Amino acid sequence: MDSIKTIIIIILVVSLSISVFSNIYYALNIKNIKNQLKEIMNKEDTNQLLTVMTSQRNILELVNTLNNMIKNIRVSEIEIRRINQSFRQSIINISHDLRTPLTTAGGYLQMLQSGVSKEEEKEYLSIISERQNMVKVLLEQLFEYVRIESGEIVYEKEPIEAKKIFIDTLAMYYDDFNKKGEEPRIEVPEKPCMVIGDEKGIKRIFSNILYNSIIHGKGGYSFKIYESKGYVFTFSNVSEEMTSEDLNNIFHRFYTKDNWRNKKTTGLGLSIAKEITRRMGGEIKAQYNKDIFTIYVVLPKNKTS
């Protein structure tokens, strides 16, 4: 009987010891995890993750969960830094694009005030008016971009005859082509081009691309429509040499080639065109081949037409 009691006591002592040891081991692991977390949080740039030497399932699950959270936080921090950098660069670009025409206009205004001939006065007033228009275009594009991004502008998806919009928009820029001594080559199908989209949105897409083409184009203007998966609207012109980087970034907001900085564009126009096209279920891309720069806009066909 005494031996049984002794065995029971031994079992209880061993069980208690195991329980105490387990609790101590568990507490040590938790403390180790806590210290590692503090170390990781205090380091700005580190790929360090939590590590533990244990086979306890609940501890391992906790560490895996925390490591996944750490990875997600790092990805979010990288994205936030990228967005902040992009935002700062955007502000710099906006400031530059506003300041340049305003500074130029101010310079010509000072010359007018100092007294000039009638011919010079007419020329300077024309330049001031042109610079004023540049600022107006930029502010309109900024306002439109913000409204699109915020979802304030909603683009309908309904049957639209896009060939008429294409031709009407080209006609709006006739004087601009005429001033450059250019006669664009235009190819359109005889039949109506029925697409699914928003009339105002489509007109804005075409207008922004044409404006960009007139500002940067070196001639050889060609515009056409053809049928593929959808209706494809192409805008081509002779261009300065473009790299793959230029093509990859051409639709990014505020992106402009360095040697374009003195031109009358901000990069917003093509970004707006891309966003509107995307929201209407279409596609837009750019191509450069043998001095010819082309933008392709694909809009979905109206299948019932």
PDB file of C-alpha atoms in Angstrom:
ATOM      1  CA  MET A   1       0.000   0.000   0.000  1.00  0.00           C
ATOM      2  CA  ASP A   2       2.801   2.353   0.911  1.00  0.00           C
ATOM      3  CA  SER A   3       4.515   1.577  -2.390  1.00  0.00           C
ATOM      4  CA  ILE A   4       1.353   2.533  -4.291  1.00  0.00           C
ATOM      5  CA  LYS A   5       1.168   5.814  -2.431  1.00  0.00           C
ATOM      6  CA  THR A   6       4.806   6.427  -3.190  1.00  0.00           C
ATOM      7  CA  ILE A   7       4.243   5.766  -6.915  1.00  0.00           C
ATOM      8  CA  ILE A   8       1.229   8.099  -6.947  1.00  0.00           C
ATOM      9  CA  ILE A   9       3.210  10.814  -5.235  1.00  0.00           C
ATOM     10  CA  ILE A  10       6.078  10.372  -7.699  1.00  0.00           C
ATOM     11  CA  ILE A  11       3.645  10.588 -10.625  1.00  0.00           C
ATOM     12  CA  LEU A  12       2.093  13.752  -9.207  1.00  0.00           C
ATOM     13  CA  VAL A  13       5.506  15.328  -8.621  1.00  0.00           C
ATOM     14  CA  VAL A  14       6.645  14.434 -12.126  1.00  0.00           C
ATOM     15  CA  SER A  15       3.402  15.744 -13.635  1.00  0.00           C
ATOM     16  CA  LEU A  16       3.684  18.942 -11.665  1.00  0.00           C
ATOM     17  CA  SER A  17       7.323  19.327 -12.673  1.00  0.00           C
ATOM     18  CA  ILE A  18       6.474  18.796 -16.334  1.00  0.00           C
ATOM     19  CA  SER A  19       3.642  21.314 -16.060  1.00  0.00           C
ATOM     20  CA  VAL A  20       5.885  23.870 -14.347  1.00  0.00           C
ATOM     21  CA  PHE A  21       8.686  23.275 -16.877  1.00  0.00           C
ATOM     22  CA  SER A  22       6.217  23.544 -19.761  1.00  0.00           C
ATOM     23  CA  ASN A  23       4.847  26.819 -18.445  1.00  0.00           C
ATOM     24  CA  ILE A  24       8.368  28.190 -17.964  1.00  0.00           C
ATOM     25  CA  TYR A  25       9.356  27.032 -21.472  1.00  0.00           C
ATOM     26  CA  TYR A  26       6.167  28.566 -22.897  1.00  0.00           C
ATOM     27  CA  ALA A  27       6.802  31.846 -21.077  1.00  0.00           C
ATOM     28  CA  LEU A  28      10.405  31.947 -22.292  1.00  0.00           C
ATOM     29  CA  ASN A  29       9.274  31.474 -25.885  1.00  0.00           C
ATOM     30  CA  ILE A  30       6.699  34.236 -25.548  1.00  0.00           C
ATOM     31  CA  LYS A  31       9.358  36.530 -24.030  1.00  0.00           C
ATOM     32  CA  ASN A  32      11.739  35.640 -26.864  1.00  0.00           C
ATOM     33  CA  ILE A  33       9.056  36.437 -29.462  1.00  0.00           C
ATOM     34  CA  LYS A  34       8.290  39.732 -27.723  1.00  0.00           C
ATOM     35  CA  ASN A  35      11.984  40.741 -27.713  1.00  0.00           C
ATOM     36  CA  GLN A  36      12.362  39.828 -31.378  1.00  0.00           C
ATOM     37  CA  LEU A  37       9.285  41.887 -32.257  1.00  0.00           C
ATOM     38  CA  LYS A  38      10.739  44.925 -30.471  1.00  0.00           C
ATOM     39  CA  GLU A  39      14.025  44.498 -32.334  1.00  0.00           C
ATOM     40  CA  ILE A  40      12.265  44.177 -35.714  1.00  0.00           C
ATOM     41  CA  MET A  41      10.019  47.201 -35.077  1.00  0.00           C
ATOM     42  CA  ASN A  42      13.022  49.351 -34.117  1.00  0.00           C
ATOM     43  CA  LYS A  43      14.801  48.597 -37.401  1.00  0.00           C
ATOM     44  CA  GLU A  44      13.645  50.595 -40.431  1.00  0.00           C
ATOM     45  CA  ASP A  45      15.134  48.385 -43.148  1.00  0.00           C
ATOM     46  CA  THR A  46      15.297  44.716 -42.272  1.00  0.00           C
ATOM     47  CA  ASN A  47      14.108  41.428 -43.702  1.00  0.00           C
ATOM     48  CA  GLN A  48      14.295  39.790 -40.302  1.00  0.00           C
ATOM     49  CA  LEU A  49      11.474  37.435 -39.285  1.00  0.00           C
ATOM     50  CA  LEU A  50      10.604  35.763 -35.984  1.00  0.00           C
ATOM     51  CA  THR A  51      12.318  32.477 -35.136  1.00  0.00           C
ATOM     52  CA  VAL A  52      11.736  29.980 -32.308  1.00  0.00           C
ATOM     53  CA  MET A  53      13.267  26.651 -31.309  1.00  0.00           C
ATOM     54  CA  THR A  54      10.198  24.733 -30.242  1.00  0.00           C
ATOM     55  CA  SER A  55       7.853  22.036 -31.428  1.00  0.00           C
ATOM     56  CA  GLN A  56       4.851  23.463 -29.592  1.00  0.00           C
ATOM     57  CA  ARG A  57       2.122  23.727 -32.197  1.00  0.00           C
ATOM     58  CA  ASN A  58       0.403  26.792 -30.768  1.00  0.00           C
ATOM     59  CA  ILE A  59       3.724  28.674 -30.545  1.00  0.00           C
ATOM     60  CA  LEU A  60       4.581  27.768 -34.139  1.00  0.00           C
ATOM     61  CA  GLU A  61       1.147  28.875 -35.358  1.00  0.00           C
ATOM     62  CA  LEU A  62       1.529  32.177 -33.495  1.00  0.00           C
ATOM     63  CA  VAL A  63       4.962  32.802 -35.007  1.00  0.00           C
ATOM     64  CA  ASN A  64       3.714  31.985 -38.534  1.00  0.00           C
ATOM     65  CA  THR A  65       0.780  34.360 -38.117  1.00  0.00           C
ATOM     66  CA  LEU A  66       3.026  37.145 -36.823  1.00  0.00           C
ATOM     67  CA  ASN A  67       5.554  36.598 -39.649  1.00  0.00           C
ATOM     68  CA  ASN A  68       2.774  36.879 -42.241  1.00  0.00           C
ATOM     69  CA  MET A  69       1.650  40.114 -40.621  1.00  0.00           C
ATOM     70  CA  ILE A  70       5.224  41.450 -40.675  1.00  0.00           C
ATOM     71  CA  LYS A  71       5.532  40.622 -44.389  1.00  0.00           C
ATOM     72  CA  ASN A  72       2.225  42.349 -45.169  1.00  0.00           C
ATOM     73  CA  ILE A  73       3.257  45.425 -43.193  1.00  0.00           C
ATOM     74  CA  ARG A  74       6.539  45.607 -45.124  1.00  0.00           C
ATOM     75  CA  VAL A  75       4.729  45.375 -48.460  1.00  0.00           C
ATOM     76  CA  SER A  76       2.336  48.130 -47.335  1.00  0.00           C
ATOM     77  CA  GLU A  77       5.218  50.341 -46.203  1.00  0.00           C
ATOM     78  CA  ILE A  78       6.976  49.946 -49.563  1.00  0.00           C
ATOM     79  CA  GLU A  79       3.752  50.839 -51.396  1.00  0.00           C
ATOM     80  CA  ILE A  80       3.178  53.862 -49.148  1.00  0.00           C
ATOM     81  CA  ARG A  81       6.731  55.100 -49.806  1.00  0.00           C
ATOM     82  CA  ARG A  82       6.206  54.621 -53.544  1.00  0.00           C
ATOM     83  CA  ILE A  83       2.908  56.525 -53.456  1.00  0.00           C
ATOM     84  CA  ASN A  84       4.423  59.337 -51.385  1.00  0.00           C
ATOM     85  CA  GLN A  85       7.376  59.623 -53.758  1.00  0.00           C
ATOM     86  CA  SER A  86       5.028  59.653 -56.742  1.00  0.00           C
ATOM     87  CA  PHE A  87       2.884  62.302 -55.052  1.00  0.00           C
ATOM     88  CA  ARG A  88       5.898  64.504 -54.315  1.00  0.00           C
ATOM     89  CA  GLN A  89       7.083  64.157 -57.907  1.00  0.00           C
ATOM     90  CA  SER A  90       3.592  64.995 -59.143  1.00  0.00           C
ATOM     91  CA  ILE A  91       3.560  68.187 -57.066  1.00  0.00           C
ATOM     92  CA  ILE A  92       6.986  69.126 -58.457  1.00  0.00           C
ATOM     93  CA  ASN A  93       5.771  68.532 -62.020  1.00  0.00           C
ATOM     94  CA  ILE A  94       2.568  70.506 -61.465  1.00  0.00           C
ATOM     95  CA  SER A  95       4.522  73.395 -59.973  1.00  0.00           C
ATOM     96  CA  HIS A  96       6.907  73.350 -62.926  1.00  0.00           C
ATOM     97  CA  ASP A  97       4.132  73.202 -65.502  1.00  0.00           C
ATOM     98  CA  LEU A  98       2.248  76.072 -63.858  1.00  0.00           C
ATOM     99  CA  ARG A  99       5.284  78.216 -63.143  1.00  0.00           C
ATOM    100  CA  THR A 100       6.862  77.989 -66.614  1.00  0.00           C
ATOM    101  CA  PRO A 101       4.024  79.550 -68.680  1.00  0.00           C
ATOM    102  CA  LEU A 102       3.194  82.039 -65.927  1.00  0.00           C
ATOM    103  CA  THR A 103       6.835  83.159 -65.711  1.00  0.00           C
ATOM    104  CA  THR A 104       7.036  83.478 -69.497  1.00  0.00           C
ATOM    105  CA  ALA A 105       3.783  85.445 -69.641  1.00  0.00           C
ATOM    106  CA  GLY A 106       5.037  87.707 -66.847  1.00  0.00           C
ATOM    107  CA  GLY A 107       8.241  88.409 -68.770  1.00  0.00           C
ATOM    108  CA  TYR A 108       6.369  89.440 -71.920  1.00  0.00           C
ATOM    109  CA  LEU A 109       3.981  91.540 -69.818  1.00  0.00           C
ATOM    110  CA  GLN A 110       6.925  93.459 -68.377  1.00  0.00           C
ATOM    111  CA  MET A 111       8.255  94.087 -71.891  1.00  0.00           C
ATOM    112  CA  LEU A 112       4.818  95.382 -72.945  1.00  0.00           C
ATOM    113  CA  GLN A 113       4.783  97.773 -69.994  1.00  0.00           C
ATOM    114  CA  SER A 114       8.232  99.078 -70.912  1.00  0.00           C
ATOM    115  CA  GLY A 115       6.957 100.190 -74.326  1.00  0.00           C
ATOM    116  CA  VAL A 116       7.201  98.289 -77.612  1.00  0.00           C
ATOM    117  CA  SER A 117       6.140  98.705 -81.240  1.00  0.00           C
ATOM    118  CA  LYS A 118       2.643  97.776 -82.467  1.00  0.00           C
ATOM    119  CA  GLU A 119       3.961  94.629 -84.156  1.00  0.00           C
ATOM    120  CA  GLU A 120       5.801  93.551 -81.018  1.00  0.00           C
ATOM    121  CA  GLU A 121       2.748  94.343 -78.900  1.00  0.00           C
ATOM    122  CA  LYS A 122       0.590  92.073 -81.086  1.00  0.00           C
ATOM    123  CA  GLU A 123       3.177  89.288 -80.943  1.00  0.00           C
ATOM    124  CA  TYR A 124       3.645  89.536 -77.169  1.00  0.00           C
ATOM    125  CA  LEU A 125      -0.104  89.589 -76.498  1.00  0.00           C
ATOM    126  CA  SER A 126      -0.451  86.452 -78.620  1.00  0.00           C
ATOM    127  CA  ILE A 127       2.262  84.694 -76.593  1.00  0.00           C
ATOM    128  CA  ILE A 128       0.700  85.782 -73.289  1.00  0.00           C
ATOM    129  CA  SER A 129      -2.689  84.488 -74.445  1.00  0.00           C
ATOM    130  CA  GLU A 130      -1.107  81.181 -75.477  1.00  0.00           C
ATOM    131  CA  ARG A 131       0.602  80.755 -72.084  1.00  0.00           C
ATOM    132  CA  GLN A 132      -2.649  81.618 -70.327  1.00  0.00           C
ATOM    133  CA  ASN A 133      -4.366  78.891 -72.311  1.00  0.00           C
ATOM    134  CA  MET A 134      -1.661  76.399 -71.283  1.00  0.00           C
ATOM    135  CA  VAL A 135      -2.401  77.066 -67.612  1.00  0.00           C
ATOM    136  CA  LYS A 136      -6.124  76.747 -68.277  1.00  0.00           C
ATOM    137  CA  VAL A 137      -5.667  73.367 -69.989  1.00  0.00           C
ATOM    138  CA  LEU A 138      -3.518  72.086 -67.119  1.00  0.00           C
ATOM    139  CA  LEU A 139      -6.021  73.153 -64.461  1.00  0.00           C
ATOM    140  CA  GLU A 140      -8.889  71.579 -66.427  1.00  0.00           C
ATOM    141  CA  GLN A 141      -6.949  68.318 -66.764  1.00  0.00           C
ATOM    142  CA  LEU A 142      -6.093  68.296 -63.059  1.00  0.00           C
ATOM    143  CA  PHE A 143      -9.719  68.896 -62.124  1.00  0.00           C
ATOM    144  CA  GLU A 144     -10.917  66.168 -64.491  1.00  0.00           C
ATOM    145  CA  TYR A 145      -8.276  63.696 -63.285  1.00  0.00           C
ATOM    146  CA  VAL A 146      -9.279  64.202 -59.647  1.00  0.00           C
ATOM    147  CA  ARG A 147     -12.977  63.744 -60.523  1.00  0.00           C
ATOM    148  CA  ILE A 148     -12.229  60.531 -62.433  1.00  0.00           C
ATOM    149  CA  GLU A 149     -10.047  59.113 -59.652  1.00  0.00           C
ATOM    150  CA  SER A 150     -12.659  59.922 -57.007  1.00  0.00           C
ATOM    151  CA  GLY A 151     -15.383  58.193 -59.041  1.00  0.00           C
ATOM    152  CA  GLU A 152     -17.339  61.422 -59.387  1.00  0.00           C
ATOM    153  CA  ILE A 153     -17.511  60.980 -63.165  1.00  0.00           C
ATOM    154  CA  VAL A 154     -19.379  57.861 -64.216  1.00  0.00           C
ATOM    155  CA  TYR A 155     -19.013  56.595 -67.771  1.00  0.00           C
ATOM    156  CA  GLU A 156     -22.007  54.893 -69.316  1.00  0.00           C
ATOM    157  CA  LYS A 157     -21.787  51.720 -71.374  1.00  0.00           C
ATOM    158  CA  GLU A 158     -24.317  52.105 -74.150  1.00  0.00           C
ATOM    159  CA  PRO A 159     -24.377  51.770 -77.975  1.00  0.00           C
ATOM    160  CA  ILE A 160     -22.544  54.734 -79.562  1.00  0.00           C
ATOM    161  CA  GLU A 161     -21.652  55.508 -83.180  1.00  0.00           C
ATOM    162  CA  ALA A 162     -17.932  56.180 -82.633  1.00  0.00           C
ATOM    163  CA  LYS A 163     -16.958  56.990 -86.246  1.00  0.00           C
ATOM    164  CA  LYS A 164     -18.898  60.254 -86.102  1.00  0.00           C
ATOM    165  CA  ILE A 165     -17.215  61.210 -82.822  1.00  0.00           C
ATOM    166  CA  PHE A 166     -13.835  60.334 -84.355  1.00  0.00           C
ATOM    167  CA  ILE A 167     -14.410  62.546 -87.415  1.00  0.00           C
ATOM    168  CA  ASP A 168     -15.983  65.399 -85.418  1.00  0.00           C
ATOM    169  CA  THR A 169     -13.043  65.448 -83.000  1.00  0.00           C
ATOM    170  CA  LEU A 170     -10.557  65.507 -85.875  1.00  0.00           C
ATOM    171  CA  ALA A 171     -12.448  68.456 -87.359  1.00  0.00           C
ATOM    172  CA  MET A 172     -12.003  70.362 -84.088  1.00  0.00           C
ATOM    173  CA  TYR A 173      -8.237  70.312 -84.648  1.00  0.00           C
ATOM    174  CA  TYR A 174      -8.301  71.181 -88.353  1.00  0.00           C
ATOM    175  CA  ASP A 175      -6.893  74.675 -87.755  1.00  0.00           C
ATOM    176  CA  ASP A 176      -4.059  73.224 -85.644  1.00  0.00           C
ATOM    177  CA  PHE A 177      -3.029  70.863 -88.443  1.00  0.00           C
ATOM    178  CA  ASN A 178      -3.402  73.682 -90.958  1.00  0.00           C
ATOM    179  CA  LYS A 179      -1.073  75.938 -88.939  1.00  0.00           C
ATOM    180  CA  LYS A 180       1.545  73.179 -89.037  1.00  0.00           C
ATOM    181  CA  GLY A 181       1.103  72.858 -92.798  1.00  0.00           C
ATOM    182  CA  GLU A 182      -0.156  69.300 -92.396  1.00  0.00           C
ATOM    183  CA  GLU A 183      -2.963  67.454 -94.154  1.00  0.00           C
ATOM    184  CA  PRO A 184      -3.727  64.320 -92.097  1.00  0.00           C
ATOM    185  CA  ARG A 185      -4.464  61.041 -93.864  1.00  0.00           C
ATOM    186  CA  ILE A 186      -7.789  59.675 -92.616  1.00  0.00           C
ATOM    187  CA  GLU A 187      -9.131  56.170 -93.255  1.00  0.00           C
ATOM    188  CA  VAL A 188     -12.528  55.142 -91.895  1.00  0.00           C
ATOM    189  CA  PRO A 189     -14.981  52.379 -92.845  1.00  0.00           C
ATOM    190  CA  GLU A 190     -18.068  53.301 -94.842  1.00  0.00           C
ATOM    191  CA  LYS A 191     -20.399  51.629 -92.371  1.00  0.00           C
ATOM    192  CA  PRO A 192     -21.177  53.012 -88.884  1.00  0.00           C
ATOM    193  CA  CYS A 193     -18.803  51.932 -86.097  1.00  0.00           C
ATOM    194  CA  MET A 194     -21.100  50.997 -83.237  1.00  0.00           C
ATOM    195  CA  VAL A 195     -19.290  50.537 -79.930  1.00  0.00           C
ATOM    196  CA  ILE A 196     -20.270  50.224 -76.283  1.00  0.00           C
ATOM    197  CA  GLY A 197     -19.201  53.287 -74.339  1.00  0.00           C
ATOM    198  CA  ASP A 198     -19.908  56.841 -73.235  1.00  0.00           C
ATOM    199  CA  GLU A 199     -20.152  59.604 -75.845  1.00  0.00           C
ATOM    200  CA  LYS A 200     -18.441  62.305 -73.763  1.00  0.00           C
ATOM    201  CA  GLY A 201     -15.835  59.830 -72.563  1.00  0.00           C
ATOM    202  CA  ILE A 202     -14.961  58.709 -76.101  1.00  0.00           C
ATOM    203  CA  LYS A 203     -14.724  62.319 -77.265  1.00  0.00           C
ATOM    204  CA  ARG A 204     -12.356  63.104 -74.373  1.00  0.00           C
ATOM    205  CA  ILE A 205     -10.146  60.110 -75.235  1.00  0.00           C
ATOM    206  CA  PHE A 206      -9.840  61.154 -78.883  1.00  0.00           C
ATOM    207  CA  SER A 207      -9.352  64.829 -78.010  1.00  0.00           C
ATOM    208  CA  ASN A 208      -6.568  64.186 -75.479  1.00  0.00           C
ATOM    209  CA  ILE A 209      -4.677  61.909 -77.884  1.00  0.00           C
ATOM    210  CA  LEU A 210      -5.015  64.382 -80.759  1.00  0.00           C
ATOM    211  CA  TYR A 211      -3.827  67.272 -78.584  1.00  0.00           C
ATOM    212  CA  ASN A 212      -0.781  65.219 -77.580  1.00  0.00           C
ATOM    213  CA  SER A 213      -0.180  64.327 -81.234  1.00  0.00           C
ATOM    214  CA  ILE A 214      -0.273  67.960 -82.357  1.00  0.00           C
ATOM    215  CA  ILE A 215       2.075  69.107 -79.582  1.00  0.00           C
ATOM    216  CA  HIS A 216       4.676  66.359 -80.003  1.00  0.00           C
ATOM    217  CA  GLY A 217       4.132  65.187 -83.582  1.00  0.00           C
ATOM    218  CA  LYS A 218       6.659  66.028 -86.282  1.00  0.00           C
ATOM    219  CA  GLY A 219       4.268  65.514 -89.193  1.00  0.00           C
ATOM    220  CA  GLY A 220       3.082  62.483 -91.133  1.00  0.00           C
ATOM    221  CA  TYR A 221      -0.257  62.468 -89.352  1.00  0.00           C
ATOM    222  CA  SER A 222      -2.432  59.444 -90.045  1.00  0.00           C
ATOM    223  CA  PHE A 223      -5.692  58.481 -88.368  1.00  0.00           C
ATOM    224  CA  LYS A 224      -7.806  55.453 -89.125  1.00  0.00           C
ATOM    225  CA  ILE A 225     -10.430  53.025 -87.880  1.00  0.00           C
ATOM    226  CA  TYR A 226     -10.468  49.305 -88.506  1.00  0.00           C
ATOM    227  CA  GLU A 227     -12.342  46.337 -87.126  1.00  0.00           C
ATOM    228  CA  SER A 228     -10.717  43.615 -85.043  1.00  0.00           C
ATOM    229  CA  LYS A 229     -11.807  42.174 -81.674  1.00  0.00           C
ATOM    230  CA  GLY A 230     -13.444  45.557 -81.266  1.00  0.00           C
ATOM    231  CA  TYR A 231     -13.171  48.772 -83.234  1.00  0.00           C
ATOM    232  CA  VAL A 232      -9.577  50.013 -83.289  1.00  0.00           C
ATOM    233  CA  PHE A 233      -8.887  53.759 -83.561  1.00  0.00           C
ATOM    234  CA  THR A 234      -5.281  54.621 -84.439  1.00  0.00           C
ATOM    235  CA  PHE A 235      -3.433  57.936 -84.111  1.00  0.00           C
ATOM    236  CA  SER A 236      -0.024  58.025 -85.836  1.00  0.00           C
ATOM    237  CA  ASN A 237       2.629  60.657 -86.445  1.00  0.00           C
ATOM    238  CA  VAL A 238       6.350  61.064 -86.979  1.00  0.00           C
ATOM    239  CA  SER A 239       7.995  61.406 -83.573  1.00  0.00           C
ATOM    240  CA  GLU A 240      11.287  61.966 -81.833  1.00  0.00           C
ATOM    241  CA  GLU A 241      12.988  58.706 -80.908  1.00  0.00           C
ATOM    242  CA  MET A 242      11.231  56.877 -78.113  1.00  0.00           C
ATOM    243  CA  THR A 243      12.694  54.205 -75.846  1.00  0.00           C
ATOM    244  CA  SER A 244      10.956  51.226 -74.311  1.00  0.00           C
ATOM    245  CA  GLU A 245      10.898  53.189 -71.033  1.00  0.00           C
ATOM    246  CA  ASP A 246       9.008  56.012 -72.736  1.00  0.00           C
ATOM    247  CA  LEU A 247       6.439  53.561 -74.099  1.00  0.00           C
ATOM    248  CA  ASN A 248       6.052  51.818 -70.738  1.00  0.00           C
ATOM    249  CA  ASN A 249       5.427  55.133 -68.977  1.00  0.00           C
ATOM    250  CA  ILE A 250       3.642  57.147 -71.657  1.00  0.00           C
ATOM    251  CA  PHE A 251       0.242  56.734 -69.987  1.00  0.00           C
ATOM    252  CA  HIS A 252       1.476  57.380 -66.435  1.00  0.00           C
ATOM    253  CA  ARG A 253       0.269  60.634 -64.920  1.00  0.00           C
ATOM    254  CA  PHE A 254       2.630  63.585 -65.314  1.00  0.00           C
ATOM    255  CA  TYR A 255       5.143  61.490 -67.260  1.00  0.00           C
ATOM    256  CA  THR A 256       6.953  63.419 -69.982  1.00  0.00           C
ATOM    257  CA  LYS A 257      10.254  62.889 -71.733  1.00  0.00           C
ATOM    258  CA  ASP A 258      13.000  65.184 -70.360  1.00  0.00           C
ATOM    259  CA  ASN A 259      13.423  66.943 -73.693  1.00  0.00           C
ATOM    260  CA  TRP A 260       9.670  67.577 -73.800  1.00  0.00           C
ATOM    261  CA  ARG A 261       9.585  69.640 -70.619  1.00  0.00           C
ATOM    262  CA  ASN A 262       9.399  72.906 -72.574  1.00  0.00           C
ATOM    263  CA  LYS A 263       6.360  71.703 -74.534  1.00  0.00           C
ATOM    264  CA  LYS A 264       2.732  72.471 -73.776  1.00  0.00           C
ATOM    265  CA  THR A 265       1.814  69.221 -72.065  1.00  0.00           C
ATOM    266  CA  THR A 266       1.875  67.678 -68.618  1.00  0.00           C
ATOM    267  CA  GLY A 267       1.456  63.989 -69.335  1.00  0.00           C
ATOM    268  CA  LEU A 268      -1.990  64.063 -67.731  1.00  0.00           C
ATOM    269  CA  GLY A 269      -3.910  63.973 -71.011  1.00  0.00           C
ATOM    270  CA  LEU A 270      -2.836  60.465 -71.993  1.00  0.00           C
ATOM    271  CA  SER A 271      -3.267  59.229 -68.424  1.00  0.00           C
ATOM    272  CA  ILE A 272      -6.865  60.496 -68.484  1.00  0.00           C
ATOM    273  CA  ALA A 273      -7.416  58.855 -71.880  1.00  0.00           C
ATOM    274  CA  LYS A 274      -6.176  55.520 -70.536  1.00  0.00           C
ATOM    275  CA  GLU A 275      -8.333  55.676 -67.400  1.00  0.00           C
ATOM    276  CA  ILE A 276     -11.498  56.532 -69.352  1.00  0.00           C
ATOM    277  CA  THR A 277     -10.781  53.756 -71.870  1.00  0.00           C
ATOM    278  CA  ARG A 278     -10.294  51.249 -69.050  1.00  0.00           C
ATOM    279  CA  ARG A 279     -13.506  52.261 -67.315  1.00  0.00           C
ATOM    280  CA  MET A 280     -15.444  51.717 -70.535  1.00  0.00           C
ATOM    281  CA  GLY A 281     -14.011  48.206 -70.933  1.00  0.00           C
ATOM    282  CA  GLY A 282     -11.571  49.139 -73.699  1.00  0.00           C
ATOM    283  CA  GLU A 283      -7.806  48.953 -74.185  1.00  0.00           C
ATOM    284  CA  ILE A 284      -5.164  51.516 -75.085  1.00  0.00           C
ATOM    285  CA  LYS A 285      -1.510  51.036 -75.989  1.00  0.00           C
ATOM    286  CA  ALA A 286       1.393  52.854 -77.655  1.00  0.00           C
ATOM    287  CA  GLN A 287       3.925  51.705 -80.240  1.00  0.00           C
ATOM    288  CA  TYR A 288       7.030  53.223 -81.808  1.00  0.00           C
ATOM    289  CA  ASN A 289       8.398  51.815 -85.053  1.00  0.00           C
ATOM    290  CA  LYS A 290      10.770  53.459 -87.537  1.00  0.00           C
ATOM    291  CA  ASP A 291      10.139  57.061 -86.382  1.00  0.00           C
ATOM    292  CA  ILE A 292       6.353  56.520 -86.267  1.00  0.00           C
ATOM    293  CA  PHE A 293       4.576  56.806 -82.934  1.00  0.00           C
ATOM    294  CA  THR A 294       1.104  55.260 -82.796  1.00  0.00           C
ATOM    295  CA  ILE A 295      -1.571  55.079 -80.136  1.00  0.00           C
ATOM    296  CA  TYR A 296      -4.199  52.345 -80.477  1.00  0.00           C
ATOM    297  CA  VAL A 297      -7.576  52.645 -78.769  1.00  0.00           C
ATOM    298  CA  VAL A 298      -9.737  49.515 -78.825  1.00  0.00           C
ATOM    299  CA  LEU A 299     -13.390  49.907 -77.879  1.00  0.00           C
ATOM    300  CA  PRO A 300     -15.783  46.957 -77.543  1.00  0.00           C
ATOM    301  CA  LYS A 301     -18.221  46.483 -80.427  1.00  0.00           C
ATOM    302  CA  ASN A 302     -21.953  46.646 -79.930  1.00  0.00           C
ATOM    303  CA  LYS A 303     -22.777  43.001 -80.681  1.00  0.00           C
ATOM    304  CA  THR A 304     -26.408  43.716 -81.478  1.00  0.00           C
ATOM    305  CA  SER A 305     -25.545  46.126 -84.319  1.00  0.00           C
TER     306      SER A 305
END
